[in-house]
Coordinates of C-alpha atoms in Angstrom, one line a residue:
M163 CA -33.2 12.1 42.4
R164 CA -31.1 14.2 44.7
G165 CA -27.9 12.8 46.1
D166 CA -29.0 13.3 49.7
E167 CA -32.3 11.5 49.3
A168 CA -32.7 7.8 50.2
V169 CA -34.6 5.3 48.1
C170 CA -37.4 3.3 49.9
L171 CA -38.0 0.0 48.2
L172 CA -41.4 -1.5 48.8
P173 CA -42.7 -5.0 47.9
A174 CA -43.8 -5.6 44.3
G175 CA -47.0 -3.7 43.5
H176 CA -46.5 -1.1 46.2
V177 CA -45.9 2.5 45.4
V178 CA -45.4 5.3 47.9
G179 CA -48.5 7.5 48.0
S180 CA -50.6 4.8 46.4
P181 CA -52.4 2.7 49.1
S182 CA -52.8 -0.9 48.3
T183 CA -55.6 -1.8 50.7
P184 CA -59.2 -0.6 50.8
S185 CA -58.6 0.8 54.2
D186 CA -55.7 2.8 53.0
R187 CA -57.7 4.2 50.0
K188 CA -60.3 5.5 52.4
T189 CA -57.7 7.5 54.4
T190 CA -56.0 8.9 51.4
G191 CA -57.9 12.1 51.5
S192 CA -57.2 12.7 55.2
S193 CA -54.2 14.6 56.5
N194 CA -52.7 11.6 58.3
P195 CA -50.7 9.3 55.9
P196 CA -51.0 5.5 56.1
S197 CA -49.0 3.7 58.7
H198 CA -46.7 1.8 56.3
I199 CA -45.8 5.1 54.5
M200 CA -44.8 6.7 57.8
T201 CA -42.6 3.7 58.5
C202 CA -40.8 3.9 55.1
A203 CA -40.3 7.6 55.6
L204 CA -38.6 7.0 59.0
R205 CA -36.4 4.3 57.5
A206 CA -35.4 6.5 54.6
S207 CA -34.4 9.4 56.8
S208 CA -32.4 7.1 59.0
A209 CA -30.7 5.5 56.0
S210 CA -29.9 8.9 54.6
A211 CA -28.2 9.9 57.8
M212 CA -26.2 6.7 57.9
T213 CA -25.0 6.8 54.3
S214 CA -24.4 10.5 53.9
G215 CA -20.7 10.1 54.6
Q216 CA -20.3 7.3 52.0
V217 CA -21.1 9.5 49.0
C218 CA -18.2 11.5 47.7
A219 CA -18.6 15.2 47.0
R220 CA -18.1 14.8 43.2
C221 CA -20.8 12.2 42.7
S222 CA -23.1 14.2 44.9
Q223 CA -22.5 17.3 42.9
I224 CA -23.3 15.7 39.6
K225 CA -26.1 13.5 41.1
Q226 CA -24.6 10.2 40.2
R227 CA -24.4 6.9 42.1
C228 CA -21.3 6.5 44.2
D229 CA -19.9 3.1 45.3
G230 CA -18.5 4.7 48.5
G231 CA -14.9 3.7 47.9
S232 CA -11.9 5.9 48.6
P233 CA -11.4 7.0 45.9
C234 CA -14.7 5.9 44.3
A235 CA -14.7 4.0 41.0
R236 CA -16.0 7.1 39.0
C237 CA -13.3 9.5 40.3
A238 CA -10.6 6.9 39.9
R239 CA -11.6 6.3 36.3
L240 CA -12.0 9.9 35.3
G241 CA -9.0 11.1 37.3
H242 CA -10.9 13.4 39.7
I243 CA -10.1 14.3 43.2
C244 CA -12.4 12.2 45.4
E245 CA -13.4 13.8 48.7
P246 CA -16.1 12.8 51.2
R247 CA -19.3 14.7 51.1
G248 CA -19.9 17.1 54.0
A249 CA -21.2 20.5 54.8
D250 CA -17.7 22.0 55.0
T251 CA -16.2 20.0 52.1
R252 CA -18.9 20.4 49.6
L253 CA -17.4 21.8 46.3
G254 CA -19.1 24.2 44.0
A255 CA -19.2 23.9 40.3
S256 CA -16.3 26.3 39.8
A257 CA -14.2 24.6 42.3
V258 CA -14.8 21.1 40.9
A259 CA -14.0 22.4 37.4
Y260 CA -10.8 24.1 38.8
R261 CA -9.7 20.9 40.4
R262 CA -10.2 18.8 37.3
P263 CA -6.8 17.5 36.0
R264 CA -5.8 19.0 32.7
A265 CA -5.5 16.7 29.7
S266 CA -1.9 15.8 29.1
R267 CA -0.4 17.1 25.9
S268 CA 3.0 16.3 24.4
R269 CA 5.1 18.3 22.0
S270 CA 7.3 15.3 21.0
G271 CA 4.8 13.5 18.6
C272 CA 5.9 12.7 15.1
L273 CA 5.3 15.2 12.3
P274 CA 2.7 13.2 10.3
C275 CA 0.5 12.9 13.4
K276 CA 0.9 16.6 14.1
N277 CA 0.0 17.5 10.5
R278 CA -3.1 15.2 10.6
K279 CA -4.0 16.5 14.1
K280 CA -3.9 13.0 15.6
K281 CA -2.7 12.0 19.0
C282 CA 0.7 10.2 18.7
D283 CA 1.8 7.4 21.0
E284 CA 5.4 8.5 20.4
A285 CA 6.6 4.9 19.8
R286 CA 9.9 5.2 18.0
P287 CA 11.2 4.7 15.3
R288 CA 7.6 4.5 13.9
C289 CA 4.4 5.3 15.9
S290 CA 1.4 3.0 15.7
D291 CA -0.6 5.3 13.4
C292 CA 2.3 5.6 10.9
R293 CA 2.7 1.8 11.0
R294 CA -1.0 1.3 10.5
L295 CA -1.2 3.6 7.5
N296 CA 2.3 2.5 6.2
I297 CA 3.4 6.1 5.8
P298 CA 6.9 7.6 6.7
C299 CA 7.2 8.5 10.3
R300 CA 9.4 11.6 10.7
W301 CA 10.3 13.1 14.1
P302 CA 11.1 16.8 14.8
S303 CA 14.7 17.7 15.5
S304 CA 15.8 18.6 19.0
Q305 CA 15.9 22.3 18.1
S306 CA 12.4 22.4 16.7
E307 CA 11.1 20.8 19.9
S308 CA 12.0 23.9 22.0
P309 CA 8.9 26.1 22.3
G310 CA 11.0 29.2 22.8
E311 CA 12.5 28.9 19.3
T312 CA 9.1 28.7 17.5
T313 CA 7.8 32.1 16.6
G314 CA 4.5 33.2 15.0
S315 CA 6.2 34.3 11.9
T316 CA 7.7 30.9 11.4
A317 CA 4.4 29.3 11.6
S318 CA 2.8 31.8 9.2
D319 CA 5.7 31.5 6.7
A320 CA 5.5 27.7 6.4
S321 CA 6.4 26.5 3.0
P322 CA 3.8 25.2 0.6
A323 CA 5.5 21.8 0.6
V324 CA 4.5 21.2 4.2
Q325 CA 0.9 22.1 3.5
L326 CA 0.9 19.9 0.5
E327 CA 2.4 17.1 2.5
T328 CA -0.5 17.3 5.0
F329 CA -3.0 17.2 2.1
D330 CA -1.3 14.2 0.5
E331 CA -1.1 12.2 3.7
Q332 CA -4.7 12.8 4.5
L333 CA -5.7 11.6 1.0
F334 CA -3.4 8.6 1.4
E335 CA -5.0 7.8 4.8
K336 CA -8.4 8.0 3.3
A337 CA -7.5 5.7 0.4
F338 CA -5.9 3.2 2.7
D339 CA -8.8 3.3 5.1
G340 CA -10.9 2.3 2.1
A341 CA -8.8 -0.8 1.8
Q342 CA -9.4 -1.5 5.4
D343 CA -13.1 -1.3 4.9
S344 CA -12.9 -3.8 2.0
P345 CA -14.2 -7.4 2.3
V346 CA -10.6 -8.5 2.7
T347 CA -9.9 -6.8 5.9
S348 CA -13.4 -7.6 7.3
T349 CA -12.3 -11.2 7.7
G350 CA -10.4 -12.0 10.9
D351 CA -8.2 -14.8 9.6
P352 CA -4.6 -14.0 10.6
I353 CA -3.3 -16.2 7.8
L354 CA -5.2 -14.5 5.1
L355 CA -4.4 -11.1 6.6
P356 CA -0.7 -10.6 7.3
D357 CA 0.1 -7.5 9.3
I358 CA 1.0 -4.6 7.0
T359 CA 3.4 -3.5 9.7
D360 CA 5.5 -6.6 9.4
E361 CA 7.6 -5.0 6.7
P362 CA 7.6 -1.2 6.7
A363 CA 8.9 0.6 3.7
P364 CA 9.8 4.1 4.9
L365 CA 10.9 6.9 2.6
P366 CA 14.2 8.6 2.9
I367 CA 14.4 10.7 6.1
S368 CA 15.6 13.9 4.3
M369 CA 12.9 14.4 1.6
P370 CA 13.7 17.0 -1.0
C371 CA 11.5 20.1 -0.9
T372 CA 9.4 21.1 -3.9
N373 CA 11.1 24.6 -3.8
T374 CA 14.3 23.0 -5.3
N375 CA 12.6 22.4 -8.6
P376 CA 12.2 25.6 -10.7
H377 CA 9.9 24.0 -13.3
L378 CA 6.8 23.9 -11.1
R379 CA 4.5 26.7 -12.3
S380 CA 1.2 26.2 -10.4
K381 CA -0.3 24.8 -7.3
E382 CA -1.4 21.7 -9.2
D383 CA 2.2 21.2 -10.3
N384 CA 3.4 21.5 -6.7
S385 CA 0.7 19.1 -5.5
L386 CA 1.6 16.5 -8.2
F387 CA 5.3 16.8 -7.5
N388 CA 4.7 16.4 -3.7
H389 CA 2.5 13.4 -4.3
Y390 CA 5.3 11.8 -6.4
L391 CA 7.9 12.4 -3.6
H392 CA 5.8 10.9 -0.8
V393 CA 3.7 8.2 -2.5
V394 CA 4.5 7.3 -6.1
A395 CA 8.3 7.0 -5.5
R396 CA 7.7 4.5 -2.7
A397 CA 5.3 2.5 -4.8
L398 CA 7.8 2.3 -7.6
S399 CA 10.9 1.3 -5.6
R400 CA 11.2 -2.3 -4.3
S401 CA 14.4 -1.7 -2.3
S402 CA 14.5 -1.9 1.5
D403 CA 17.2 0.7 1.6
Q404 CA 15.8 4.0 2.8
D405 CA 18.2 6.1 0.8
G406 CA 18.6 3.8 -2.1
N407 CA 15.4 4.7 -4.1
P408 CA 16.7 5.6 -7.6
F409 CA 13.3 7.1 -8.4
L410 CA 14.3 9.9 -6.0
S411 CA 18.1 9.9 -5.8
T412 CA 18.6 9.6 -9.6
L413 CA 15.5 11.2 -11.1
L414 CA 15.2 14.3 -8.9
P415 CA 18.6 15.9 -9.8
I416 CA 17.8 15.3 -13.5
A417 CA 14.3 16.9 -13.0
A418 CA 15.8 19.9 -11.3
T419 CA 17.6 20.8 -14.5
S420 CA 15.1 19.5 -17.0
D421 CA 11.6 20.7 -17.6
T422 CA 11.0 17.7 -19.8
V423 CA 11.7 15.2 -17.0
T424 CA 9.7 17.3 -14.5
S425 CA 6.7 17.2 -16.8
V426 CA 7.0 13.4 -17.2
I427 CA 7.2 12.9 -13.5
L428 CA 4.1 15.1 -13.0
G429 CA 2.3 13.0 -15.6
L430 CA 3.3 9.7 -13.8
S431 CA 2.1 11.2 -10.5
G432 CA -1.2 12.2 -12.0
C433 CA -1.7 8.7 -13.5
H434 CA -1.3 7.3 -10.0
W435 CA -3.5 9.9 -8.3
R436 CA -6.4 10.0 -10.8
R437 CA -8.3 7.2 -9.1
V438 CA -8.5 9.1 -5.8
Y439 CA -8.3 12.6 -7.2
P440 CA -9.7 12.6 -10.8
A441 CA -9.6 16.4 -11.1
I442 CA -5.8 16.5 -11.1
W443 CA -5.6 14.4 -14.3
N444 CA -6.1 17.3 -16.7
C445 CA -3.1 19.1 -15.3
A446 CA -1.0 15.9 -15.5
L447 CA -2.2 15.2 -19.0
A448 CA -1.2 18.7 -20.1
R449 CA 2.3 18.3 -18.7
Q450 CA 2.6 14.9 -20.4
G451 CA 1.7 16.4 -23.8
R452 CA 4.3 19.1 -23.3
A453 CA 6.9 16.4 -22.5
L454 CA 6.2 14.6 -25.7
A455 CA 6.8 17.7 -27.8
Q456 CA 10.0 18.5 -25.8
V457 CA 11.4 14.9 -26.4
N458 CA 11.3 15.5 -30.1
S459 CA 13.4 18.6 -29.8
L460 CA 15.9 16.9 -27.4
L461 CA 16.5 14.1 -29.9
G462 CA 17.7 16.7 -32.4
H463 CA 20.6 17.5 -30.1
P464 CA 23.4 14.9 -30.3
D465 CA 25.0 15.9 -26.9
P466 CA 24.9 13.2 -24.1
Q467 CA 23.0 15.4 -21.7
S468 CA 20.1 15.9 -24.1
T469 CA 20.1 12.3 -25.0
L470 CA 20.0 11.2 -21.4
E471 CA 17.1 13.5 -20.7
A472 CA 15.2 12.1 -23.7
C473 CA 15.9 8.5 -22.6
V474 CA 14.7 9.1 -19.1
A475 CA 11.6 10.9 -20.4
V476 CA 10.7 8.1 -22.8
L477 CA 11.1 5.4 -20.2
L478 CA 8.9 7.3 -17.7
L479 CA 6.3 7.9 -20.5
C480 CA 6.4 4.1 -21.2
L481 CA 6.0 3.5 -17.5
T482 CA 3.0 5.9 -17.3
E483 CA 1.2 4.1 -20.2
L484 CA 1.9 0.7 -18.7
F485 CA 0.4 1.8 -15.4
D486 CA -2.6 3.2 -17.2
G487 CA -3.6 -0.3 -18.2
S488 CA -5.7 0.6 -21.2
S489 CA -3.1 2.1 -23.6
R490 CA -1.1 0.4 -26.2
V491 CA 1.3 3.3 -26.9
W492 CA 3.8 1.8 -24.5
K493 CA 5.1 -0.4 -27.2
W494 CA 6.4 2.5 -29.2
H495 CA 7.9 4.2 -26.2
L496 CA 9.7 0.9 -25.3
K497 CA 11.2 0.6 -28.8
A498 CA 12.2 4.2 -28.8
A499 CA 14.0 3.8 -25.4
G500 CA 15.9 0.8 -26.7
A501 CA 17.0 2.7 -29.7
I502 CA 18.2 5.6 -27.6
L503 CA 20.1 3.4 -25.2
Q504 CA 22.0 1.8 -28.1
S505 CA 22.8 5.1 -29.8
P506 CA 26.4 6.4 -29.9
A507 CA 25.4 9.5 -27.9
M508 CA 24.9 7.4 -24.8
E509 CA 28.4 5.9 -24.9
P510 CA 30.1 8.8 -23.0
I511 CA 27.8 8.3 -20.0
A512 CA 27.7 4.5 -20.0
S513 CA 29.4 4.3 -16.6
T514 CA 27.3 6.8 -14.8
A515 CA 24.5 6.1 -12.3
E516 CA 21.9 7.7 -14.6
W517 CA 22.8 5.3 -17.5
S518 CA 22.7 2.3 -15.1
F519 CA 19.2 3.4 -13.9
C520 CA 17.9 3.7 -17.5
S521 CA 19.5 0.4 -18.5
S522 CA 18.0 -1.5 -15.6
L523 CA 14.6 0.0 -16.0
F524 CA 14.6 -0.8 -19.8
H525 CA 15.6 -4.4 -19.2
Y526 CA 12.9 -4.8 -16.6
L527 CA 10.1 -3.3 -18.8
D528 CA 11.4 -5.3 -21.8
A529 CA 11.3 -8.6 -20.0
V530 CA 7.9 -8.1 -18.3
S531 CA 6.2 -6.9 -21.5
T532 CA 7.1 -10.2 -23.3
I533 CA 4.2 -11.8 -21.5
S534 CA 1.8 -9.5 -23.5
R535 CA 3.8 -9.5 -26.7
C536 CA 4.6 -13.2 -26.8
K537 CA 7.8 -12.2 -28.5
P538 CA 11.5 -12.3 -27.4
P539 CA 12.9 -9.3 -25.5
L540 CA 13.9 -6.4 -27.8
L541 CA 17.6 -6.8 -27.0
H542 CA 17.3 -10.4 -28.2
E543 CA 15.3 -9.9 -31.4
G544 CA 18.2 -11.2 -33.5
E545 CA 18.1 -14.4 -31.4
S546 CA 14.7 -15.6 -32.4
R547 CA 15.5 -19.2 -33.3
L548 CA 14.8 -22.2 -31.0
T549 CA 18.5 -23.1 -31.1
D550 CA 19.2 -19.7 -29.4
L551 CA 17.5 -21.0 -26.3
T552 CA 20.5 -23.3 -25.7
R553 CA 22.8 -20.2 -25.4
F554 CA 21.0 -18.9 -22.3
G555 CA 24.2 -18.6 -20.4
S556 CA 25.8 -16.2 -22.9
T557 CA 22.8 -13.9 -23.0
A558 CA 22.1 -13.7 -19.3
S559 CA 25.0 -11.3 -18.7
K560 CA 23.1 -8.5 -20.5
V561 CA 20.7 -8.3 -17.5
P562 CA 22.0 -6.4 -14.5
R563 CA 23.1 -8.5 -11.5
A564 CA 20.8 -8.9 -8.5
D565 CA 23.3 -7.1 -6.2
S566 CA 23.2 -4.0 -8.4
E567 CA 21.7 -1.0 -6.5
H568 CA 19.3 -0.1 -9.3
A569 CA 18.4 -3.7 -10.1
V570 CA 17.3 -4.4 -6.5
A571 CA 15.1 -1.3 -6.5
I572 CA 13.6 -2.0 -9.9
Y573 CA 13.3 -5.8 -10.0
G574 CA 12.7 -6.6 -6.3
I575 CA 13.6 -10.2 -6.9
S576 CA 16.3 -12.1 -8.9
P577 CA 16.7 -10.5 -12.4
T578 CA 17.6 -13.9 -13.8
L579 CA 13.9 -15.0 -13.4
F580 CA 12.9 -12.1 -15.7
D581 CA 15.5 -13.2 -18.3
L582 CA 14.1 -16.8 -18.1
L583 CA 10.6 -15.4 -18.6
G584 CA 11.8 -13.7 -21.8
M585 CA 13.2 -17.0 -23.1
V586 CA 9.8 -18.7 -22.3
N587 CA 8.0 -16.1 -24.4
L588 CA 10.6 -16.6 -27.1
L589 CA 9.4 -20.2 -27.2
A590 CA 5.8 -19.0 -27.4
K591 CA 6.6 -17.3 -30.7
H592 CA 7.3 -20.7 -32.3
R593 CA 4.1 -22.4 -31.3
S594 CA 2.5 -21.8 -34.7
R595 CA 5.4 -23.5 -36.4
R596 CA 4.7 -27.0 -34.9
T597 CA 3.5 -28.3 -38.2
D598 CA 5.1 -31.7 -38.4
E599 CA 6.6 -34.3 -36.1
L600 CA 10.1 -33.0 -36.5
A601 CA 9.1 -29.5 -35.5
E602 CA 7.2 -30.9 -32.5
I603 CA 10.3 -32.8 -31.3
G604 CA 12.5 -29.6 -31.6
F605 CA 9.9 -27.5 -29.8
R606 CA 9.6 -29.9 -26.9
A607 CA 13.4 -30.3 -26.7
A608 CA 13.8 -26.5 -26.4
A609 CA 11.1 -26.5 -23.7
A610 CA 12.9 -29.2 -21.8
H611 CA 16.1 -27.2 -22.0
L612 CA 14.4 -24.2 -20.5
E613 CA 13.0 -26.3 -17.7
V614 CA 16.5 -27.5 -16.9
Q615 CA 17.7 -23.9 -16.9
I616 CA 15.1 -23.1 -14.3
D617 CA 16.1 -26.1 -12.2
E618 CA 19.7 -25.1 -12.3
W619 CA 18.8 -21.5 -11.3
R620 CA 16.9 -22.8 -8.3
V621 CA 19.9 -24.9 -7.1
E622 CA 22.3 -21.9 -7.4
H623 CA 19.7 -19.6 -5.7
D624 CA 19.4 -22.0 -2.8
L625 CA 23.2 -22.2 -2.4
L626 CA 23.4 -18.5 -2.4
L627 CA 20.6 -18.3 0.1
G628 CA 22.4 -20.7 2.4
Q629 CA 25.4 -18.4 2.5
Q630 CA 23.5 -15.2 3.3
A631 CA 20.2 -14.8 5.0
G632 CA 17.5 -13.4 2.8
D633 CA 14.3 -11.5 3.4
R634 CA 11.3 -13.8 4.0
A635 CA 8.9 -11.7 1.8
T636 CA 11.4 -11.5 -1.0
E637 CA 12.0 -15.3 -0.9
Q638 CA 8.3 -16.1 -1.0
T639 CA 7.7 -13.6 -3.9
T640 CA 10.7 -15.2 -5.7
T641 CA 9.1 -18.7 -5.2
A642 CA 5.7 -17.4 -6.5
F643 CA 7.3 -15.9 -9.6
E644 CA 9.4 -19.0 -10.3
W645 CA 6.3 -21.2 -10.3
A646 CA 4.5 -18.6 -12.5
V647 CA 7.3 -19.0 -15.1
R648 CA 7.1 -22.8 -14.8
L649 CA 3.3 -22.7 -15.3
R650 CA 3.6 -20.3 -18.3
L651 CA 6.1 -22.7 -19.8
H652 CA 3.7 -25.7 -19.3
Q653 CA 0.8 -23.7 -20.8
I654 CA 2.8 -22.9 -23.9
V655 CA 3.8 -26.5 -24.4
D656 CA 0.8 -28.5 -23.2
G657 CA -2.1 -26.1 -23.1
Y658 CA -4.3 -24.5 -20.5
D659 CA -6.0 -27.5 -19.0
P660 CA -6.6 -26.5 -15.3
Q661 CA -6.9 -30.2 -14.2
H662 CA -3.4 -31.1 -15.2
E663 CA -1.2 -32.2 -12.3
T664 CA 1.5 -29.7 -13.1
V665 CA -1.0 -26.9 -13.2
Q666 CA -2.5 -27.8 -9.9
R667 CA 0.9 -28.1 -8.2
A668 CA 2.0 -24.7 -9.6
V669 CA -1.2 -23.0 -8.5
S670 CA -0.9 -24.4 -5.0
A671 CA 2.7 -23.3 -4.7
I672 CA 1.9 -19.8 -6.0
L673 CA -1.0 -19.2 -3.6
D674 CA 0.8 -20.6 -0.6
A675 CA 3.8 -18.3 -1.3
A676 CA 1.5 -15.3 -1.9
L677 CA -0.1 -15.8 1.5
Q678 CA 3.3 -15.4 3.2
V679 CA 3.9 -11.9 1.6
P680 CA 2.6 -9.2 3.9
Y681 CA 0.2 -6.6 2.5
G682 CA 2.0 -3.4 1.6
S683 CA 5.3 -5.3 1.2
R684 CA 7.9 -3.6 -1.0
V685 CA 7.9 -6.6 -3.4
E686 CA 4.1 -6.9 -3.5
G687 CA 4.1 -5.6 -7.1
C688 CA 6.0 -8.7 -8.3
L689 CA 3.0 -10.8 -7.3
L690 CA 0.8 -9.4 -10.1
F691 CA 1.8 -11.9 -12.8
P692 CA 1.8 -15.0 -10.5
L693 CA -1.6 -14.0 -9.1
V694 CA -3.1 -13.6 -12.5
I695 CA -1.8 -16.9 -14.0
A696 CA -2.7 -18.8 -10.8
G697 CA -6.1 -17.2 -10.5
A698 CA -6.9 -18.0 -14.2
S699 CA -6.0 -21.7 -13.5
S700 CA -7.8 -22.0 -10.2
T701 CA -10.9 -24.2 -10.4
G702 CA -12.1 -23.7 -6.8
I703 CA -14.0 -20.7 -5.5
E704 CA -11.7 -20.4 -2.5
G705 CA -8.6 -19.9 -4.6
Q706 CA -10.4 -17.4 -7.0
M707 CA -11.6 -15.3 -4.1
M708 CA -8.2 -15.3 -2.4
V709 CA -6.6 -14.0 -5.7
K710 CA -9.4 -11.4 -6.2
E711 CA -9.1 -10.1 -2.6
R712 CA -5.4 -9.7 -2.8
L713 CA -5.7 -7.8 -6.1
M714 CA -8.2 -5.5 -4.5
V715 CA -5.8 -4.8 -1.7
M716 CA -3.0 -4.1 -4.2
E717 CA -5.2 -1.6 -5.9
N718 CA -5.1 0.5 -2.7
T719 CA -1.5 -0.3 -1.5
L720 CA 0.1 0.3 -4.9
G721 CA -2.6 2.5 -6.4
F722 CA -2.0 2.1 -10.2
G723 CA -4.9 1.4 -12.6
H724 CA -3.4 -1.6 -14.4
I725 CA -4.1 -3.7 -11.3
Q726 CA -7.8 -3.1 -11.6
Y727 CA -7.7 -4.1 -15.3
A728 CA -5.9 -7.3 -14.3
R729 CA -8.6 -8.1 -11.8
Q730 CA -11.3 -7.5 -14.4
L731 CA -9.4 -9.8 -16.8
L732 CA -9.6 -12.6 -14.3
E733 CA -13.3 -12.0 -13.7
T734 CA -13.9 -12.3 -17.4
V735 CA -12.0 -15.6 -17.5
W736 CA -14.0 -16.9 -14.5
D737 CA -17.3 -15.8 -16.2
G738 CA -16.4 -18.0 -19.2
E739 CA -15.7 -21.1 -17.2
Q740 CA -17.9 -23.2 -19.4
A741 CA -14.9 -23.5 -21.7
A742 CA -12.8 -26.6 -21.2
E743 CA -9.6 -24.7 -21.0
P744 CA -9.9 -21.1 -19.8
N745 CA -7.3 -19.2 -21.9
W746 CA -6.4 -16.1 -20.0
A747 CA -3.9 -15.1 -22.7
Y748 CA -6.6 -15.1 -25.3
V749 CA -8.9 -12.9 -23.1
R750 CA -6.0 -10.5 -22.5
Y751 CA -5.3 -10.3 -26.2
T752 CA -8.9 -9.7 -27.3
S753 CA -10.4 -7.8 -24.4
F754 CA -7.5 -6.2 -22.5
P755 CA -4.8 -5.5 -25.1
G756 CA -3.2 -2.8 -23.0
V757 CA -2.7 -4.8 -19.8
V758 CA 0.9 -5.6 -18.9
F759 CA 1.6 -7.4 -15.6
I760 CA 4.3 -5.0 -14.5

């Protein structure tokens, strides 16, 4: 319908040109129209003349209804110039197109949004897209914002690291969007779904460039190394300090001078990336095999630098096998790393940051792996008697303090809890020796002593927390891990009955604490062991589904394969619920021997 034509509304059943009475039908063929049609035509012409000034030129040009406002609703919504329609003000198509306001563009958006070609809301220090994807938000410097200083040659000579960074962030966005499409995020419960932006974990602002490492020989190597810089290093570190990530500040200088450490880093990056990008695993596996051969040659040199490179390489190889979730080779790597750390060749560098990093990482892996080994930590192998549990205070000093820079980034929570966990698993080694009443009394006395040690640690921790404010997510994760240690101690002493009062209280405390930890938190990895032991002891479908959904989210936020195996372990335990006491440790030993809750 034309904009200058009026609409004539007739009563129901009447249509212009279609007479409704027999008399009208008879006169249809004549040249004179019916009387009521003439009346409507006159009314339409008069209405058109009356309302012609109330339709703006823009709506008339595109033949759309106009509300007659000044400006009209359409022009106000679209940002057009609203002018009254008239013979002298009617605009042509070219004039209307010329008067259309240009879309606003800003050159001050963050670099990740520019690389992904997304509109940035320029909210500093982190824009909304970077907070949503939980990726580092970096801003251009004041010099790079000037358009006059940007030349075509600079754009064409961009380094491969920038292009690889764009590729990695797009893959990371795709993987994270997959987590948002999961059944977890489809629920609208704000309690079950804490905001991932509550606790951002940005990377260091000045990221090293891949050009600084001379041991990258192919595009795949560059891509793997870049993925380690921007994704894997963040997933490994549990420190809130932007520049305190030892997986960058300590490892990258060593990798710049060592082809062995570079190869191991690429293998670790490929292990993390293989779920999203399976084709890259072959390249990572080749570099990992080369590193194994190079470690053997490094151990033949007694100098401290070669020994340090070998120790770092073996620890990262152990970490790669642990994150794989299906390998049992990590046991040999862990024993080899312990032997290297205690070798005389490491004594000259015992006070360096590199040695501190290796020592902290080994202590952490040694303590966590005791859950799967049911043996004491390797550094306490000589203290395997029950009476040694009473000397906990003398052995705790071997674990790095919580205020240590490397300990905070590696442990995430109090290292004392991991030492207590090692003592609990030392107690598990003596379960088979409860053959008489005297052995039973000694076993329960040692368990009671361990429980007292946990209670004393909690009192000291609360006093320390009262003196200095702690992070909420860290405290909730600490609470969940503490109750997981208590629950493991109860299972070793009294069995796996899920109906026991102590079990139900521990499961409730773990699940309540886990709900308070935001998704994507820097300490989220510490929840794996508490979630597994609580999920295996949960009898209700609500608790089981909550644990399963949280593990599915951690598969995307952390990205390592051992989390998927941990979830499958729980599903196996739940499928065998007909057993009176679902023994998750037996299922792990028989069906998932390579799983470690790291």
